[in-house]
XYZ file of C-alpha atoms in Angstrom:
596
model
C -22.980 -31.088 -0.523
C -19.387 -30.846 0.304
C -18.044 -28.813 3.290
C -16.903 -25.791 0.873
C -20.237 -25.679 -0.730
C -21.960 -25.663 2.583
C -19.812 -23.064 3.783
C -20.314 -20.778 0.825
C -24.179 -21.120 1.391
C -23.632 -19.954 4.784
C -21.958 -16.715 3.309
C -24.589 -16.101 0.922
C -27.725 -17.018 2.780
C -29.024 -13.467 2.361
C -32.253 -13.201 0.454
C -31.545 -13.707 -3.284
C -32.850 -10.420 -4.829
C -32.671 -10.487 -8.547
C -34.572 -7.264 -9.488
C -34.645 -5.565 -12.806
C -31.750 -3.268 -11.885
C -29.717 -6.395 -10.869
C -30.484 -8.366 -13.783
C -29.940 -5.670 -16.285
C -26.351 -4.825 -14.720
C -25.089 -8.273 -14.198
C -27.130 -10.831 -15.797
C -25.437 -14.088 -16.699
C -23.782 -13.808 -19.861
C -23.821 -10.209 -20.083
C -20.819 -8.526 -21.897
C -18.689 -6.550 -19.462
C -19.258 -2.794 -20.050
C -16.701 -0.910 -21.980
C -14.607 1.267 -20.084
C -12.346 4.304 -20.880
C -8.515 4.175 -21.343
C -6.467 5.211 -18.677
C -5.473 8.806 -18.563
C -2.066 10.103 -18.002
C -2.382 12.447 -15.262
C -5.874 13.527 -14.281
C -9.419 11.968 -14.685
C -11.943 13.384 -16.964
C -14.291 15.919 -15.011
C -17.228 13.414 -14.779
C -15.314 10.930 -13.048
C -14.452 13.291 -10.270
C -17.617 15.370 -10.269
C -18.844 13.997 -6.800
C -15.571 14.383 -5.126
C -16.202 17.477 -2.610
C -14.518 20.598 -3.717
C -12.906 20.625 -0.186
C -11.125 17.470 -0.590
C -7.754 17.892 0.471
C -5.628 16.385 -2.234
C -5.256 17.881 -5.675
C -6.439 15.126 -8.017
C -5.545 17.156 -11.171
C -2.103 17.670 -10.434
C 0.402 16.221 -12.889
C 2.143 12.958 -11.779
C 5.942 12.272 -12.037
C 6.541 10.898 -15.600
C 9.204 9.160 -17.159
C 9.894 7.034 -20.532
C 12.668 4.819 -19.133
C 11.321 4.029 -15.661
C 9.654 4.962 -12.545
C 9.755 4.464 -8.812
C 7.365 5.422 -6.169
C 7.804 4.759 -2.478
C 6.909 6.063 1.156
C 10.233 7.749 1.551
C 11.870 10.260 -0.799
C 15.598 9.143 0.043
C 14.691 5.467 -0.620
C 12.934 6.464 -4.130
C 16.170 8.338 -5.064
C 18.147 5.330 -4.255
C 15.991 3.305 -6.595
C 16.020 5.889 -9.600
C 20.096 6.033 -9.258
C 19.882 2.104 -9.688
C 17.959 2.287 -12.800
C 20.057 4.790 -14.018
C 23.062 2.692 -13.695
C 21.283 -0.027 -15.734
C 19.956 -2.056 -12.894
C 16.857 -4.125 -13.201
C 13.580 -3.461 -11.508
C 14.478 -6.063 -8.953
C 17.847 -4.217 -8.644
C 16.115 -1.279 -7.682
C 13.600 -2.813 -5.464
C 16.528 -4.260 -3.547
C 17.963 -0.840 -3.059
C 14.690 0.927 -2.060
C 13.890 -1.830 0.512
C 17.197 -1.562 2.354
C 16.935 2.165 2.184
C 13.576 2.066 3.554
C 14.919 -0.109 6.384
C 16.969 3.002 7.357
C 14.828 6.175 6.692
C 11.380 4.530 7.091
C 11.954 2.775 10.451
C 8.186 2.681 11.136
C 7.780 -0.135 8.538
C 11.042 -0.535 6.347
C 12.981 -3.376 7.653
C 15.454 -6.030 7.807
C 13.712 -7.704 10.853
C 10.206 -8.208 9.093
C 9.128 -9.723 5.823
C 6.767 -9.274 2.985
C 5.791 -10.279 -0.521
C 6.809 -9.302 -4.212
C 5.267 -9.593 -7.417
C 7.804 -9.682 -10.298
C 7.156 -9.090 -14.023
C 10.369 -9.869 -15.520
C 11.830 -8.465 -18.835
C 11.016 -11.887 -20.359
C 9.232 -14.698 -18.939
C 6.204 -15.503 -16.446
C 4.958 -13.319 -13.767
C 6.184 -14.687 -10.594
C 5.346 -14.106 -6.744
C 7.919 -14.275 -3.925
C 6.770 -15.018 -0.451
C 9.324 -13.889 2.148
C 6.531 -13.725 4.973
C 7.668 -14.370 8.452
C 7.149 -17.811 10.219
C 6.398 -18.796 13.433
C 9.313 -20.045 15.566
C 9.744 -23.686 16.045
C 8.708 -23.235 19.875
C 5.616 -21.367 18.991
C 2.341 -23.157 20.269
C -1.501 -22.656 19.528
C -1.909 -21.370 23.117
C 1.002 -19.267 23.647
C -1.011 -15.925 23.461
C -4.008 -17.135 25.488
C -4.856 -14.593 28.273
C -1.946 -12.447 27.530
C -2.935 -8.925 26.846
C -0.545 -7.439 24.535
C 2.091 -10.239 24.218
C 1.585 -10.707 20.583
C 1.945 -6.850 19.997
C 4.746 -5.668 22.162
C 8.026 -7.435 23.209
C 9.927 -10.333 22.219
C 7.424 -12.950 22.110
C 5.517 -11.229 19.457
C 8.124 -11.516 16.788
C 8.080 -13.854 13.862
C 11.337 -15.319 12.194
C 12.342 -12.523 9.685
C 12.132 -13.248 5.930
C 12.867 -9.795 4.436
C 16.696 -10.124 3.824
C 16.165 -13.820 2.421
C 13.595 -12.553 0.121
C 15.697 -9.699 -1.392
C 18.684 -12.120 -1.763
C 16.543 -14.640 -3.537
C 14.877 -12.018 -5.923
C 18.439 -10.544 -6.679
C 19.805 -14.038 -7.276
C 16.906 -14.799 -9.798
C 16.702 -11.219 -11.697
C 19.369 -9.032 -10.254
C 21.967 -7.597 -12.781
C 24.107 -5.285 -10.702
C 26.328 -6.498 -7.965
C 24.431 -6.980 -4.645
C 27.083 -5.054 -2.637
C 26.196 -1.878 -4.733
C 22.501 -2.189 -4.175
C 23.063 -2.280 -0.119
C 25.644 0.533 -0.184
C 23.335 3.479 -0.463
C 21.278 2.283 2.780
C 24.833 1.855 4.497
C 25.547 5.334 3.712
C 22.224 6.698 4.958
C 22.474 4.744 8.233
C 26.065 6.267 8.779
C 25.177 9.687 7.924
C 21.619 9.917 9.181
C 18.399 11.232 8.041
C 16.183 14.264 9.088
C 13.082 12.934 11.125
C 9.762 14.251 9.679
C 6.435 14.711 11.254
C 5.262 11.240 10.327
C 7.970 9.596 12.043
C 8.047 11.965 15.075
C 4.130 11.368 15.512
C 4.657 7.351 15.496
C 7.202 7.730 18.030
C 4.986 9.894 20.263
C 2.190 7.464 19.937
C 4.427 4.520 20.968
C 6.700 6.270 23.533
C 5.273 4.111 26.405
C 6.210 0.850 24.466
C 9.472 1.970 23.272
C 10.589 3.151 26.996
C 10.197 -0.574 28.102
C 13.315 -1.705 26.031
C 16.930 0.078 26.447
C 17.968 -0.187 22.880
C 14.520 1.286 21.843
C 14.583 4.104 24.192
C 18.189 5.036 23.560
C 17.114 5.338 19.671
C 13.888 6.775 19.590
C 13.717 8.582 23.063
C 16.958 10.411 23.526
C 17.133 11.974 27.058
C 13.774 10.352 27.825
C 12.068 12.636 24.933
C 10.402 11.465 21.692
C 12.639 12.324 18.656
C 11.443 15.501 17.288
C 10.912 16.993 13.951
C 14.222 17.986 12.365
C 16.293 15.827 14.503
C 19.102 13.717 12.601
C 18.763 10.127 13.330
C 22.063 8.134 12.762
C 22.304 4.371 13.014
C 25.891 3.006 13.116
C 24.691 -0.182 14.535
C 22.366 -0.839 11.607
C 25.206 0.288 9.139
C 27.215 -2.575 10.507
C 24.455 -5.123 10.082
C 23.815 -3.770 6.520
C 27.650 -3.953 5.892
C 27.664 -7.808 6.719
C 24.689 -8.188 4.536
C 26.302 -6.512 1.666
C 29.462 -8.655 2.028
C 27.808 -12.172 2.613
C 24.162 -11.889 1.264
C 21.635 -13.529 3.355
C 24.021 -15.588 5.330
C 25.357 -12.047 6.531
C 22.024 -11.782 8.481
C 20.895 -15.459 9.343
C 24.338 -16.485 10.342
C 27.290 -15.044 12.197
C 27.463 -11.818 14.145
C 23.899 -10.326 13.247
C 22.309 -13.689 14.003
C 24.036 -14.034 17.381
C 22.877 -10.464 18.214
C 19.235 -11.223 17.370
C 19.410 -14.530 19.294
C 20.977 -12.933 22.433
C 18.173 -10.207 22.489
C 15.551 -13.201 22.162
C 16.924 -14.696 25.269
C 17.280 -11.579 27.274
C 13.729 -10.631 26.554
C 11.768 -14.023 26.786
C 11.638 -14.498 23.027
C 11.563 -17.959 21.258
C 13.294 -17.204 17.938
C 16.556 -19.206 17.821
C 19.672 -19.787 15.721
C 17.731 -22.869 14.218
C 14.918 -20.860 13.307
C 17.078 -18.398 11.539
C 19.211 -20.895 9.734
C 16.093 -22.772 8.478
C 14.175 -19.862 7.015
C 13.550 -19.974 3.344
C 11.556 -17.573 0.943
C 9.125 -19.482 -1.480
C 8.506 -18.928 -5.067
C 4.527 -18.961 -5.818
C 2.327 -18.941 -8.654
C 0.539 -15.662 -8.572
C -3.212 -15.417 -8.434
C -4.207 -14.521 -12.014
C -7.597 -12.849 -12.837
C -9.124 -10.865 -15.911
C -11.141 -7.729 -15.556
C -12.237 -5.392 -18.361
C -9.781 -6.900 -20.739
C -6.663 -6.963 -18.569
C -4.760 -9.459 -16.651
C -4.079 -8.856 -12.977
C -1.334 -10.610 -10.977
C -1.303 -10.591 -7.230
C -0.080 -12.531 -4.154
C -1.521 -16.117 -3.388
C -1.741 -17.347 0.279
C -0.349 -16.982 2.867
C -1.457 -13.354 1.607
C -5.142 -13.186 1.394
C -4.718 -10.270 -0.975
C -4.751 -11.871 -4.205
C -7.816 -14.210 -3.609
C -9.834 -11.631 -1.964
C -8.945 -8.905 -4.873
C -9.732 -11.427 -7.441
C -13.193 -12.330 -5.906
C -14.164 -8.666 -5.536
C -13.182 -7.682 -9.124
C -14.934 -10.976 -10.348
C -18.075 -9.720 -8.960
C -17.688 -6.123 -9.771
C -17.027 -6.945 -13.395
C -20.841 -7.710 -13.672
C -21.687 -4.223 -12.877
C -21.034 -0.941 -14.990
C -19.138 0.890 -12.271
C -18.156 3.628 -14.744
C -21.745 4.353 -15.791
C -22.848 4.348 -11.977
C -20.163 6.991 -11.431
C -17.407 7.469 -9.050
C -18.615 8.141 -5.364
C -22.149 7.440 -6.459
C -24.475 5.668 -3.854
C -24.889 2.839 -6.473
C -21.192 2.254 -6.934
C -20.346 2.580 -3.185
C -23.127 0.280 -1.969
C -22.175 -2.434 -4.659
C -18.417 -2.227 -3.709
C -18.770 -2.350 -0.049
C -21.336 -5.307 -0.241
C -18.783 -6.973 -2.333
C -16.170 -6.279 0.084
C -18.240 -7.586 3.022
C -18.578 -10.939 1.214
C -14.975 -11.131 0.286
C -13.566 -10.497 4.043
C -16.131 -13.129 5.485
C -14.551 -15.718 2.983
C -11.061 -14.135 3.919
C -11.273 -14.630 7.731
C -13.011 -18.147 7.534
C -10.945 -19.952 4.790
C -7.655 -18.870 4.526
C -4.137 -19.516 6.004
C -0.708 -20.748 5.160
C -0.999 -23.114 2.173
C 1.793 -25.439 3.849
C -0.715 -26.196 6.704
C -4.476 -25.856 5.394
C -6.024 -26.648 2.043
C -7.028 -23.543 0.518
C -10.397 -23.612 -1.344
C -9.434 -21.288 -4.342
C -12.904 -21.948 -5.940
C -14.539 -19.951 -3.111
C -12.819 -17.066 -4.476
C -12.366 -17.675 -8.320
C -15.106 -20.066 -9.525
C -17.914 -18.655 -11.580
C -20.338 -20.307 -9.245
C -19.033 -18.553 -6.190
C -18.952 -15.315 -8.024
C -22.419 -15.624 -9.278
C -23.799 -16.575 -5.928
C -22.255 -13.619 -4.191
C -23.361 -11.444 -7.164
C -27.032 -12.291 -6.788
C -27.144 -12.105 -2.970
C -26.370 -8.521 -3.225
C -29.521 -6.329 -2.813
C -29.252 -3.000 -4.531
C -31.468 -1.327 -2.380
C -30.548 -2.682 0.965
C -27.305 -3.564 3.042
C -27.065 -7.079 3.917
C -26.340 -7.450 7.610
C -22.929 -9.151 8.109
C -24.356 -11.460 10.533
C -26.229 -12.911 7.548
C -23.165 -13.147 5.447
C -20.678 -15.084 7.808
C -19.747 -15.645 11.479
C -17.366 -13.897 13.714
C -17.178 -10.462 15.445
C -14.471 -7.815 15.674
C -13.445 -4.272 16.231
C -11.466 -2.027 13.899
C -8.057 -0.217 14.273
C -6.711 2.582 12.069
C -2.967 2.176 13.017
C -0.691 2.711 10.010
C 2.050 0.225 9.419
C 3.721 -1.619 6.474
C 4.950 0.146 3.379
C 4.622 -0.497 -0.350
C 6.636 0.559 -3.228
C 6.126 0.366 -7.047
C 8.782 0.153 -9.934
C 9.224 -0.232 -13.592
C 12.400 -0.209 -15.453
C 13.561 0.819 -19.051
C 12.689 -2.654 -20.630
C 9.228 -2.626 -19.101
C 9.923 -5.177 -16.142
C 8.063 -4.320 -12.991
C 8.015 -5.007 -9.171
C 5.245 -4.513 -6.711
C 6.602 -5.112 -3.378
C 5.032 -4.778 0.127
C 7.038 -5.279 3.419
C 6.238 -4.844 6.962
C 7.121 -5.356 10.637
C 3.278 -5.214 11.155
C 2.196 -2.376 13.405
C 4.205 0.950 13.090
C 7.710 0.360 14.808
C 6.625 -3.606 15.235
C 7.135 -4.876 18.600
C 8.907 -1.823 19.810
C 12.133 -3.654 20.433
C 15.416 -2.731 19.001
C 18.039 -5.332 18.671
C 20.919 -4.383 21.048
C 23.939 -4.108 18.961
C 21.792 -4.421 15.712
C 19.895 -1.206 15.501
C 16.820 -2.832 13.861
C 13.344 -3.556 15.296
C 11.714 -6.817 15.858
C 8.600 -7.425 13.993
C 5.146 -8.271 15.777
C 3.772 -10.358 13.217
C 2.539 -12.936 15.491
C -0.529 -10.969 16.160
C -1.616 -11.416 12.471
C -2.479 -15.275 13.582
C -5.762 -16.170 15.014
C -4.004 -15.874 18.441
C -6.950 -16.579 20.538
C -10.420 -17.804 19.605
C -12.919 -14.887 19.314
C -10.167 -12.369 19.870
C -9.654 -9.825 17.176
C -6.247 -8.851 16.102
C -4.889 -5.180 16.143
C -6.762 -4.733 12.911
C -10.132 -5.701 14.213
C -10.128 -9.060 12.111
C -11.373 -12.324 13.809
C -9.979 -15.153 11.822
C -10.736 -18.810 11.693
C -8.584 -21.861 12.740
C -7.049 -21.942 9.300
C -4.838 -19.152 10.625
C -3.998 -20.583 14.043
C -0.535 -20.358 15.378
C 1.713 -23.386 14.681
C 5.430 -23.939 14.479
C 7.071 -23.038 11.199
C 3.715 -21.403 9.894
C 3.342 -18.311 8.107
C 0.656 -15.908 9.219
C -2.192 -14.713 7.291
C -1.686 -11.163 5.562
C -3.580 -8.645 3.643
C -0.632 -7.318 1.601
C -1.605 -7.236 -2.026
C 1.111 -6.264 -4.400
C -0.235 -6.379 -7.734
C 0.626 -5.865 -11.538
C -2.096 -5.193 -14.252
C -1.164 -6.177 -17.722
C -2.936 -4.480 -20.600
C -4.481 -6.211 -23.868
C -1.356 -5.404 -25.464
C 0.730 -7.476 -23.054
C 2.474 -4.345 -21.722
C 2.416 -3.434 -17.784
C -0.401 -1.111 -17.368
C -0.550 -0.612 -13.498
C 1.738 -1.340 -10.545
C 0.037 -1.040 -7.352
C -0.321 -2.219 -3.707
C -0.681 -0.653 -0.204
C 0.152 -0.288 3.264
C -2.705 -0.642 5.879
C -3.562 -3.846 7.383
C -7.011 -4.976 5.824
C -7.457 -1.594 4.226
C -4.561 -2.570 1.662
C -7.137 -4.700 -0.368
C -9.667 -1.955 -0.508
C -7.013 0.490 -1.418
C -5.433 -1.814 -4.362
C -9.081 -2.376 -5.480
C -9.578 1.371 -5.524
C -6.699 2.105 -7.643
C -7.246 -0.567 -10.229
C -11.242 0.414 -10.529
C -10.285 4.077 -10.517
C -8.131 3.664 -13.449
C -10.095 0.750 -15.430
C -13.679 1.791 -14.664
C -13.456 5.628 -14.265
C -10.533 6.571 -16.507
C -8.513 8.081 -13.880
C -4.782 8.790 -14.087
C -2.200 7.987 -11.546
C -2.599 11.308 -9.325
C -6.393 10.954 -9.096
C -6.434 7.161 -8.754
C -4.209 7.347 -5.466
C -5.634 10.611 -3.995
C -9.242 10.046 -4.655
C -11.342 9.288 -1.617
C -11.621 5.766 -0.438
C -13.960 3.553 1.619
C -13.373 0.232 3.179
C -15.471 -2.670 4.532
C -14.151 -5.761 6.213
C -17.355 -7.571 7.020
C -16.755 -6.887 10.957
C -17.551 -4.464 12.263
C -20.543 -3.955 10.258
C -19.838 -0.506 8.833
C -18.431 1.426 6.158
C -14.983 3.188 6.871
C -14.563 6.223 4.960
C -12.017 9.169 4.652
C -13.041 12.189 6.607
C -14.554 14.859 4.076
C -14.424 12.222 1.067
C -17.992 11.426 0.636
C -20.608 13.845 -0.093
C -23.615 14.357 2.308
C -26.055 13.445 -0.170
C -24.274 10.160 -0.752
C -24.163 9.402 2.901
C -27.881 9.995 3.212
C -28.600 7.568 0.363
C -26.318 4.927 1.752
C -27.836 5.612 5.088
C -31.305 4.859 3.730
C -29.786 1.421 2.429
C -28.988 0.562 6.007
C -25.407 1.389 5.914
C -23.552 2.597 9.035
C -20.362 4.663 8.970
C -17.189 5.739 10.709
C -14.786 8.299 9.557
C -11.075 7.997 9.472
C -8.523 10.596 8.621
C -6.861 8.292 5.983
C -7.390 4.753 4.626
C -4.008 3.091 3.370
C -1.181 4.238 1.460
C -0.847 3.068 -2.168
C 2.048 4.515 -4.197
C 1.267 3.413 -7.745
C 2.602 3.716 -11.286
C 0.187 3.895 -14.445
C 1.038 3.617 -18.056
C -0.225 6.471 -19.894
C -0.426 7.332 -23.811
C 2.562 6.663 -25.603
C 3.890 4.295 -23.170
C 4.923 7.072 -20.626
C 4.872 6.009 -17.089
C 2.931 8.289 -14.559
C 3.751 7.734 -10.959
C 2.050 8.836 -7.859
C 3.233 9.177 -4.393
C 0.789 8.464 -1.604
C -0.435 11.970 -0.704
C -1.758 10.621 2.697
C 1.971 10.108 3.514
C 3.946 13.333 3.169
C 7.211 11.750 3.241
C 6.704 9.841 -0.335
C 8.062 10.612 -3.749
C 7.625 9.500 -7.179
C 10.513 10.051 -9.503
C 10.663 8.963 -13.304
C 13.556 8.946 -15.857
């Protein structure tokens, strides 16, 4: 027995229960159940029958619609920038560049030039591709650099990885752009110069992180004017960031990784004890990768491969779930929720044990994609009882609800699509604004397994595959995903923000559409749940799961914790007649979907 097979048996050593229920629903060779076609706006009543009447989002509201394109993001100003670019004949990638730079200005909690991310592109012609512009560990990074240091991987200069965002956008435009680069960055420059109005979401984040921001002069000057956190209605102008963006507009990626901006970043690092150097910046390169491809209910899904865990974990979960008739079980039924969280429990155990940067570790894709691995996991799910996580895989952890990261989805008039997720990790990253640069440093080093047995900020305890090493990309949960229908046209563009809950949200949007027949509004706004193996409990949204369902799950042995919100997943769904339906994330009040 090889090491991977032995490890897989560790993850599925729960009692193999093949009851008549399980055999009927997922027997080998069973034909996947028929599923309803996606609706254009709201789900048919049966799909939403179990959603509590007091649920805080209107699941039957009409989505944004358009025949010639759609943009949905976490900031209204950024969405408008993307739509204007599409109206001028820009490609989906052109619009993505404009939206990303606009988010760096008006959504500073997660939008960035000092972070990184992942993009899945379905071009007008050609194959779906995945672009990795994840941050990397600096050359001076060591395995032990965070041992015994409380928050050093979260706050301050040492927490920052080498940024990849600008290089990634530059490479995407070089490959698929149509409009001039300068024209795509110009709207963000204008927003930085003229300022934007602070909303309650940003004001709350600044209040939450005021103590961290106060430690750094430039951060305090920007977010704590007069010693008080920015309030709702304040206008935040950022002339320093405008100058950084102007250099990027003039020179492309070299305008960030070389010259004045690079000098400012390196000086900030030296002043604060950071280790990112000019050589690190000059050496950074984004990487085109082959996306993870999977089939589900007659559709093809394309998602990010490692160093994002999203694609493989999502593929494994969908592979297991295809053996069940979720539509017949019913949305929010005890059976559907039990099956989904048991699948997620197994998927996250594998994620935390096996995955890391493929340039440094061998990725056993068969553990996630092979028929044998999926069959074993499916057979290990007892339909009547929760499997203790201690019987599924090793490790321990806690959970954290902090919001961070931002995702946006775009389609253009030619049917090309972009799903892009970008981040500086936690909200406002390392809390360090680069002096003279006006942008925040990321705190992505915390996404490594920084110390054995120590959970990261999201409660994930990860294996040696994700240990810190120079030049290494840290493991991520970002899951930008494009779903192509049986006719070869894009059906769903999705992804999310929210740490490990990203994967659960992407799964929810996809199954809500393909299994439950929901349209964009309901698919995004419906109640969500999450299970990440450890801690051994279901995280659910407050008021989203009916009491009788909770009792039924409790009888199976599940434990619960209620959160205000799980993830943030602005998505696009193709409706009847090829009309695009876009949904902003209702959990994020600043988002907007616009069609054309």
